[in-house]
Amino acid sequence: MRIGAHVDSADPLAEAAVRGADAVQFFLTDPQKYNSPKPREDADLIRAAEVDVYVHAPYIVNVASPNNRIRIPSRKLLMAHARAAAELGAKGLIVHGGHVGSGADLAAGFVNWRKAFEYAESEGGLPLPILIENTAGGDNACARRFDDLARLWEAVGGFGAGFCLDTCHAFAGGEDLTGIVDRVKSITGRIDLIHANDSKGGFDSGQDRHDNLGNGKIDPELVVAAIRASGAPAIVETPGGVEGQSADIALLRERAGN
Ligand SMILES: [Zn+2]
């Protein structure tokens, strides 16, 4: 069972080592900006490392947007990050499900997702799996409610899209964590990664506020159960730096077993 953390991008291998993590996730650029990743000096080391590497795409990426000044740059940025992540030997590029904005038709968001994958194919194909992550907020989000997720998967499942289940986002997004793995898999057929986070916000609050396991509103046993049932690697995206994340990793290792 691979368990790790989302860490600062400056020296992700050192951050993994100090946390006792065997998986690590980081951003390649400022998550709020449309910046293409630059080659990293430590690329060879990261590629050769024992730890499993995941890259999180910038938050600003929203390939579902009906606004072409957001959608087109998002598509290109996603492709640039996919290439850079593949250069590092990453197992997947995580990207949020996106949203269409208030008043817009969610159906357009699913069509735009399909177009993002078609664009990638026209550019030579994705060099690693894209893992679409469920989100906590936005009633017009593509991957908050699982009935919407099912419509999204009708659009993208045929392209080999992967799925990242965030326990905080599911809970705050209004999806019951009990039996969640089976419900997700009946839609997507797969869970590639678990983001194992507690939630400061309440059930269905729509708040994307991560907390350390056992500190928030989620019963940690439900997070553990999701990891066990999925058999997927888990990444904590929790606060508290080395100390807080190391404790979360230790808790998951102890209860989810090896
Ligand atoms: Zn997440």
CSV table of C-alpha atoms and ligand atoms in Angstrom, one decimal:
chain,number,residue,atom,x,y,z
A,1,MET,CA,0.0,0.0,0.0
A,2,ARG,CA,1.6,3.3,-1.2
A,3,ILE,CA,0.9,6.2,1.1
A,4,GLY,CA,2.3,9.7,0.7
A,5,ALA,CA,1.7,13.4,0.7
A,6,HIS,CA,1.3,16.5,-1.3
A,7,VAL,CA,4.5,18.5,-0.7
A,8,ASP,CA,6.3,21.7,-1.8
A,9,SER,CA,7.8,21.3,-5.2
A,10,ALA,CA,11.3,22.6,-4.4
A,11,ASP,CA,12.6,19.2,-3.3
A,12,PRO,CA,9.8,16.7,-3.3
A,13,LEU,CA,12.1,13.7,-2.7
A,14,ALA,CA,13.5,15.2,0.5
A,15,GLU,CA,10.0,16.1,1.5
A,16,ALA,CA,8.9,12.5,0.9
A,17,ALA,CA,11.8,11.1,2.9
A,18,VAL,CA,11.3,13.2,5.9
A,19,ARG,CA,7.6,12.2,6.1
A,20,GLY,CA,8.2,8.5,5.6
A,21,ALA,CA,6.1,8.7,2.4
A,22,ASP,CA,6.4,6.2,-0.5
A,23,ALA,CA,4.3,8.4,-2.8
A,24,VAL,CA,4.5,12.1,-3.4
A,25,GLN,CA,2.5,14.7,-5.2
A,26,PHE,CA,3.5,18.3,-6.1
A,27,PHE,CA,2.7,21.2,-8.5
A,28,LEU,CA,5.1,22.0,-11.3
A,29,THR,CA,4.1,25.6,-11.3
A,30,ASP,CA,2.2,28.2,-9.3
A,31,PRO,CA,-1.3,26.6,-9.1
A,32,GLN,CA,-3.0,29.9,-9.7
A,33,LYS,CA,-1.2,30.9,-12.9
A,34,TYR,CA,-1.1,29.9,-16.5
A,35,ASN,CA,2.6,29.0,-16.4
A,36,SER,CA,4.1,26.2,-18.5
A,37,PRO,CA,6.5,24.0,-16.5
A,38,LYS,CA,10.2,24.3,-17.0
A,39,PRO,CA,12.6,21.4,-17.1
A,40,ARG,CA,13.8,20.4,-13.6
A,41,GLU,CA,17.4,19.9,-12.6
A,42,ASP,CA,16.3,17.0,-10.5
A,43,ALA,CA,14.3,15.2,-13.2
A,44,ASP,CA,16.7,12.2,-13.4
A,45,LEU,CA,16.6,11.8,-9.6
A,46,ILE,CA,12.8,12.0,-9.5
A,47,ARG,CA,12.5,9.5,-12.4
A,48,ALA,CA,14.9,7.1,-10.7
A,49,ALA,CA,13.4,7.4,-7.2
A,50,GLU,CA,11.6,4.6,-5.3
A,51,VAL,CA,8.7,6.9,-4.4
A,52,ASP,CA,5.7,7.0,-6.7
A,53,VAL,CA,5.3,10.4,-8.2
A,54,TYR,CA,2.1,12.3,-9.0
A,55,VAL,CA,1.8,15.8,-10.4
A,56,HIS,CA,-1.2,18.0,-9.6
A,57,ALA,CA,-2.2,20.3,-12.5
A,58,PRO,CA,-2.8,24.0,-11.6
A,59,TYR,CA,-6.1,24.9,-10.0
A,60,ILE,CA,-6.6,27.5,-12.7
A,61,VAL,CA,-7.1,24.8,-15.3
A,62,ASN,CA,-10.8,24.5,-16.3
A,63,VAL,CA,-11.2,22.6,-19.5
A,64,ALA,CA,-15.0,22.5,-19.0
A,65,SER,CA,-15.4,26.3,-19.1
A,66,PRO,CA,-17.8,27.7,-21.7
A,67,ASN,CA,-15.5,30.8,-21.9
A,68,ASN,CA,-12.9,30.1,-24.6
A,69,ARG,CA,-10.4,32.5,-23.0
A,70,ILE,CA,-10.3,30.0,-20.1
A,71,ARG,CA,-11.0,26.8,-21.9
A,72,ILE,CA,-8.4,27.0,-24.7
A,73,PRO,CA,-5.4,28.0,-22.5
A,74,SER,CA,-6.6,25.4,-20.0
A,75,ARG,CA,-6.4,22.7,-22.6
A,76,LYS,CA,-2.9,23.7,-23.7
A,77,LEU,CA,-1.7,24.1,-20.1
A,78,LEU,CA,-3.0,20.6,-19.3
A,79,MET,CA,-1.1,19.1,-22.2
A,80,ALA,CA,2.1,21.0,-21.2
A,81,HIS,CA,1.8,19.7,-17.7
A,82,ALA,CA,1.1,16.2,-18.9
A,83,ARG,CA,4.3,16.2,-21.0
A,84,ALA,CA,6.4,17.7,-18.1
A,85,ALA,CA,4.9,15.2,-15.6
A,86,ALA,CA,5.7,12.3,-17.9
A,87,GLU,CA,9.3,13.5,-18.1
A,88,LEU,CA,9.5,13.0,-14.4
A,89,GLY,CA,8.1,9.5,-14.7
A,90,ALA,CA,4.9,10.5,-12.9
A,91,LYS,CA,2.1,7.9,-12.6
A,92,GLY,CA,-0.6,10.4,-13.3
A,93,LEU,CA,-1.6,14.0,-13.6
A,94,ILE,CA,-4.4,15.1,-11.3
A,95,VAL,CA,-6.8,17.7,-12.6
A,96,HIS,CA,-10.0,19.0,-11.0
A,97,GLY,CA,-13.3,18.2,-12.7
A,98,GLY,CA,-13.9,21.9,-13.4
A,99,HIS,CA,-17.2,23.8,-13.7
A,100,VAL,CA,-19.2,25.8,-16.2
A,101,GLY,CA,-20.2,28.7,-14.0
A,102,SER,CA,-23.6,29.8,-12.8
A,103,GLY,CA,-26.4,29.9,-15.3
A,104,ALA,CA,-24.5,27.9,-17.9
A,105,ASP,CA,-25.5,24.4,-19.1
A,106,LEU,CA,-23.5,21.7,-17.5
A,107,ALA,CA,-23.9,19.6,-20.7
A,108,ALA,CA,-21.5,22.0,-22.4
A,109,GLY,CA,-19.0,21.2,-19.7
A,110,PHE,CA,-19.0,17.5,-20.6
A,111,VAL,CA,-18.7,18.3,-24.3
A,112,ASN,CA,-15.7,20.5,-23.5
A,113,TRP,CA,-14.1,17.7,-21.5
A,114,ARG,CA,-14.4,15.4,-24.5
A,115,LYS,CA,-12.9,18.1,-26.7
A,116,ALA,CA,-10.0,18.4,-24.3
A,117,PHE,CA,-9.2,14.8,-24.8
A,118,GLU,CA,-9.7,15.1,-28.5
A,119,TYR,CA,-7.2,18.0,-28.5
A,120,ALA,CA,-4.7,15.9,-26.6
A,121,GLU,CA,-5.1,13.1,-29.2
A,122,SER,CA,-4.6,15.6,-32.0
A,123,GLU,CA,-1.3,16.7,-30.3
A,124,GLY,CA,0.1,13.2,-30.3
A,125,GLY,CA,-1.8,11.7,-27.3
A,126,LEU,CA,-1.4,12.0,-23.6
A,127,PRO,CA,1.9,10.7,-22.4
A,128,LEU,CA,0.5,9.6,-19.0
A,129,PRO,CA,-2.9,9.0,-17.4
A,130,ILE,CA,-5.0,12.1,-16.6
A,131,LEU,CA,-6.7,11.5,-13.2
A,132,ILE,CA,-9.9,13.6,-13.0
A,133,GLU,CA,-10.6,14.6,-9.4
A,134,ASN,CA,-14.0,15.1,-7.8
A,135,THR,CA,-14.5,18.6,-6.4
A,136,ALA,CA,-16.2,19.9,-3.2
A,137,GLY,CA,-17.8,23.1,-4.6
A,138,GLY,CA,-20.0,24.5,-7.2
A,139,ASP,CA,-23.5,23.3,-8.1
A,140,ASN,CA,-22.4,23.7,-11.7
A,141,ALA,CA,-19.4,21.5,-11.3
A,142,CYS,CA,-18.7,18.5,-13.6
A,143,ALA,CA,-17.5,16.2,-10.8
A,144,ARG,CA,-19.1,17.2,-7.5
A,145,ARG,CA,-22.4,15.2,-7.6
A,146,PHE,CA,-21.9,11.6,-8.8
A,147,ASP,CA,-24.9,11.8,-11.1
A,148,ASP,CA,-23.0,14.5,-12.9
A,149,LEU,CA,-19.8,12.4,-12.7
A,150,ALA,CA,-21.7,9.7,-14.6
A,151,ARG,CA,-22.5,12.1,-17.4
A,152,LEU,CA,-18.8,13.3,-17.4
A,153,TRP,CA,-17.7,9.7,-17.7
A,154,GLU,CA,-20.0,9.1,-20.7
A,155,ALA,CA,-17.9,11.8,-22.4
A,156,VAL,CA,-14.4,10.9,-21.3
A,157,GLY,CA,-14.4,7.3,-20.3
A,158,GLY,CA,-13.7,6.1,-23.8
A,159,PHE,CA,-10.4,8.2,-23.8
A,160,GLY,CA,-9.0,6.2,-20.9
A,161,ALA,CA,-9.5,8.9,-18.3
A,162,GLY,CA,-8.5,8.0,-14.8
A,163,PHE,CA,-10.2,9.0,-11.5
A,164,CYS,CA,-8.8,10.5,-8.3
A,165,LEU,CA,-11.3,10.3,-5.3
A,166,ASP,CA,-10.8,13.1,-2.7
A,167,THR,CA,-12.5,12.1,0.5
A,168,CYS,CA,-12.8,15.7,1.7
A,169,HIS,CA,-14.3,16.8,-1.6
A,170,ALA,CA,-16.8,13.9,-1.6
A,171,PHE,CA,-18.0,14.6,1.9
A,172,ALA,CA,-18.2,18.4,1.6
A,173,GLY,CA,-19.7,17.9,-1.9
A,174,GLY,CA,-22.6,15.9,-0.4
A,175,GLU,CA,-21.6,12.3,-1.3
A,176,ASP,CA,-21.8,9.7,1.5
A,177,LEU,CA,-18.4,8.1,2.2
A,178,THR,CA,-20.0,4.8,3.2
A,179,GLY,CA,-19.7,2.4,0.3
A,180,ILE,CA,-18.3,5.2,-1.9
A,181,VAL,CA,-15.7,3.1,-3.7
A,182,ASP,CA,-18.3,0.8,-5.1
A,183,ARG,CA,-20.5,3.8,-6.2
A,184,VAL,CA,-17.6,5.5,-7.9
A,185,LYS,CA,-16.4,2.3,-9.6
A,186,SER,CA,-19.9,1.6,-10.9
A,187,ILE,CA,-19.5,4.9,-12.7
A,188,THR,CA,-15.8,5.2,-13.7
A,189,GLY,CA,-14.8,1.5,-13.5
A,190,ARG,CA,-11.6,2.6,-11.7
A,191,ILE,CA,-10.0,4.6,-8.9
A,192,ASP,CA,-6.4,5.4,-9.6
A,193,LEU,CA,-5.6,7.5,-6.5
A,194,ILE,CA,-7.2,8.5,-3.2
A,195,HIS,CA,-6.7,12.0,-1.8
A,196,ALA,CA,-7.1,11.0,1.9
A,197,ASN,CA,-8.2,14.2,3.6
A,198,ASP,CA,-10.5,15.1,6.5
A,199,SER,CA,-12.8,18.1,6.0
A,200,LYS,CA,-13.2,21.2,8.1
A,201,GLY,CA,-16.5,21.9,6.3
A,202,GLY,CA,-19.6,19.9,7.1
A,203,PHE,CA,-21.4,17.4,4.9
A,204,ASP,CA,-22.6,19.0,1.6
A,205,SER,CA,-21.2,22.4,2.7
A,206,GLY,CA,-19.4,22.8,-0.6
A,207,GLN,CA,-16.3,23.9,1.3
A,208,ASP,CA,-12.9,22.8,0.0
A,209,ARG,CA,-11.1,23.0,3.4
A,210,HIS,CA,-8.8,20.1,4.1
A,211,ASP,CA,-8.0,19.0,7.7
A,212,ASN,CA,-5.8,16.4,9.3
A,213,LEU,CA,-7.3,12.9,9.7
A,214,GLY,CA,-9.5,12.8,12.8
A,215,ASN,CA,-9.4,16.6,13.3
A,216,GLY,CA,-12.3,17.4,11.0
A,217,LYS,CA,-15.9,16.2,10.3
A,218,ILE,CA,-15.1,12.9,8.8
A,219,ASP,CA,-14.7,9.6,10.6
A,220,PRO,CA,-11.2,8.5,9.8
A,221,GLU,CA,-12.4,4.9,9.5
A,222,LEU,CA,-14.3,5.9,6.4
A,223,VAL,CA,-11.2,7.2,4.8
A,224,VAL,CA,-9.3,4.1,5.8
A,225,ALA,CA,-12.1,2.0,4.4
A,226,ALA,CA,-12.0,3.8,1.1
A,227,ILE,CA,-8.3,3.2,0.7
A,228,ARG,CA,-8.7,-0.5,1.5
A,229,ALA,CA,-11.7,-1.0,-0.8
A,230,SER,CA,-10.0,0.8,-3.7
A,231,GLY,CA,-6.6,-0.7,-3.3
A,232,ALA,CA,-5.3,2.6,-4.7
A,233,PRO,CA,-2.4,4.6,-3.5
A,234,ALA,CA,-3.3,7.4,-1.1
A,235,ILE,CA,-2.0,11.0,-0.9
A,236,VAL,CA,-2.7,13.2,2.1
A,237,GLU,CA,-3.2,16.9,1.2
A,238,THR,CA,-3.4,18.0,4.8
A,239,PRO,CA,-2.1,20.9,6.8
A,240,GLY,CA,0.5,20.9,9.5
A,241,GLY,CA,3.7,20.5,7.4
A,242,VAL,CA,6.0,17.6,8.1
A,243,GLU,CA,4.5,16.9,11.6
A,244,GLY,CA,0.9,17.0,10.6
A,245,GLN,CA,1.3,15.0,7.4
A,246,SER,CA,3.6,12.4,8.9
A,247,ALA,CA,1.0,11.7,11.6
A,248,ASP,CA,-1.7,11.3,8.9
A,249,ILE,CA,0.5,8.9,6.9
A,250,ALA,CA,1.3,6.9,10.0
A,251,LEU,CA,-2.4,6.7,10.9
A,252,LEU,CA,-3.3,5.4,7.4
A,253,ARG,CA,-0.4,2.9,7.4
A,254,GLU,CA,-1.4,1.6,10.8
A,255,ARG,CA,-5.1,1.2,10.0
A,256,ALA,CA,-5.1,0.5,6.3
A,257,GLY,CA,-2.4,-2.0,6.7
A,258,ASN,CA,0.3,-3.0,4.2
B,1,ZN,ZN,-7.4,16.6,-3.7
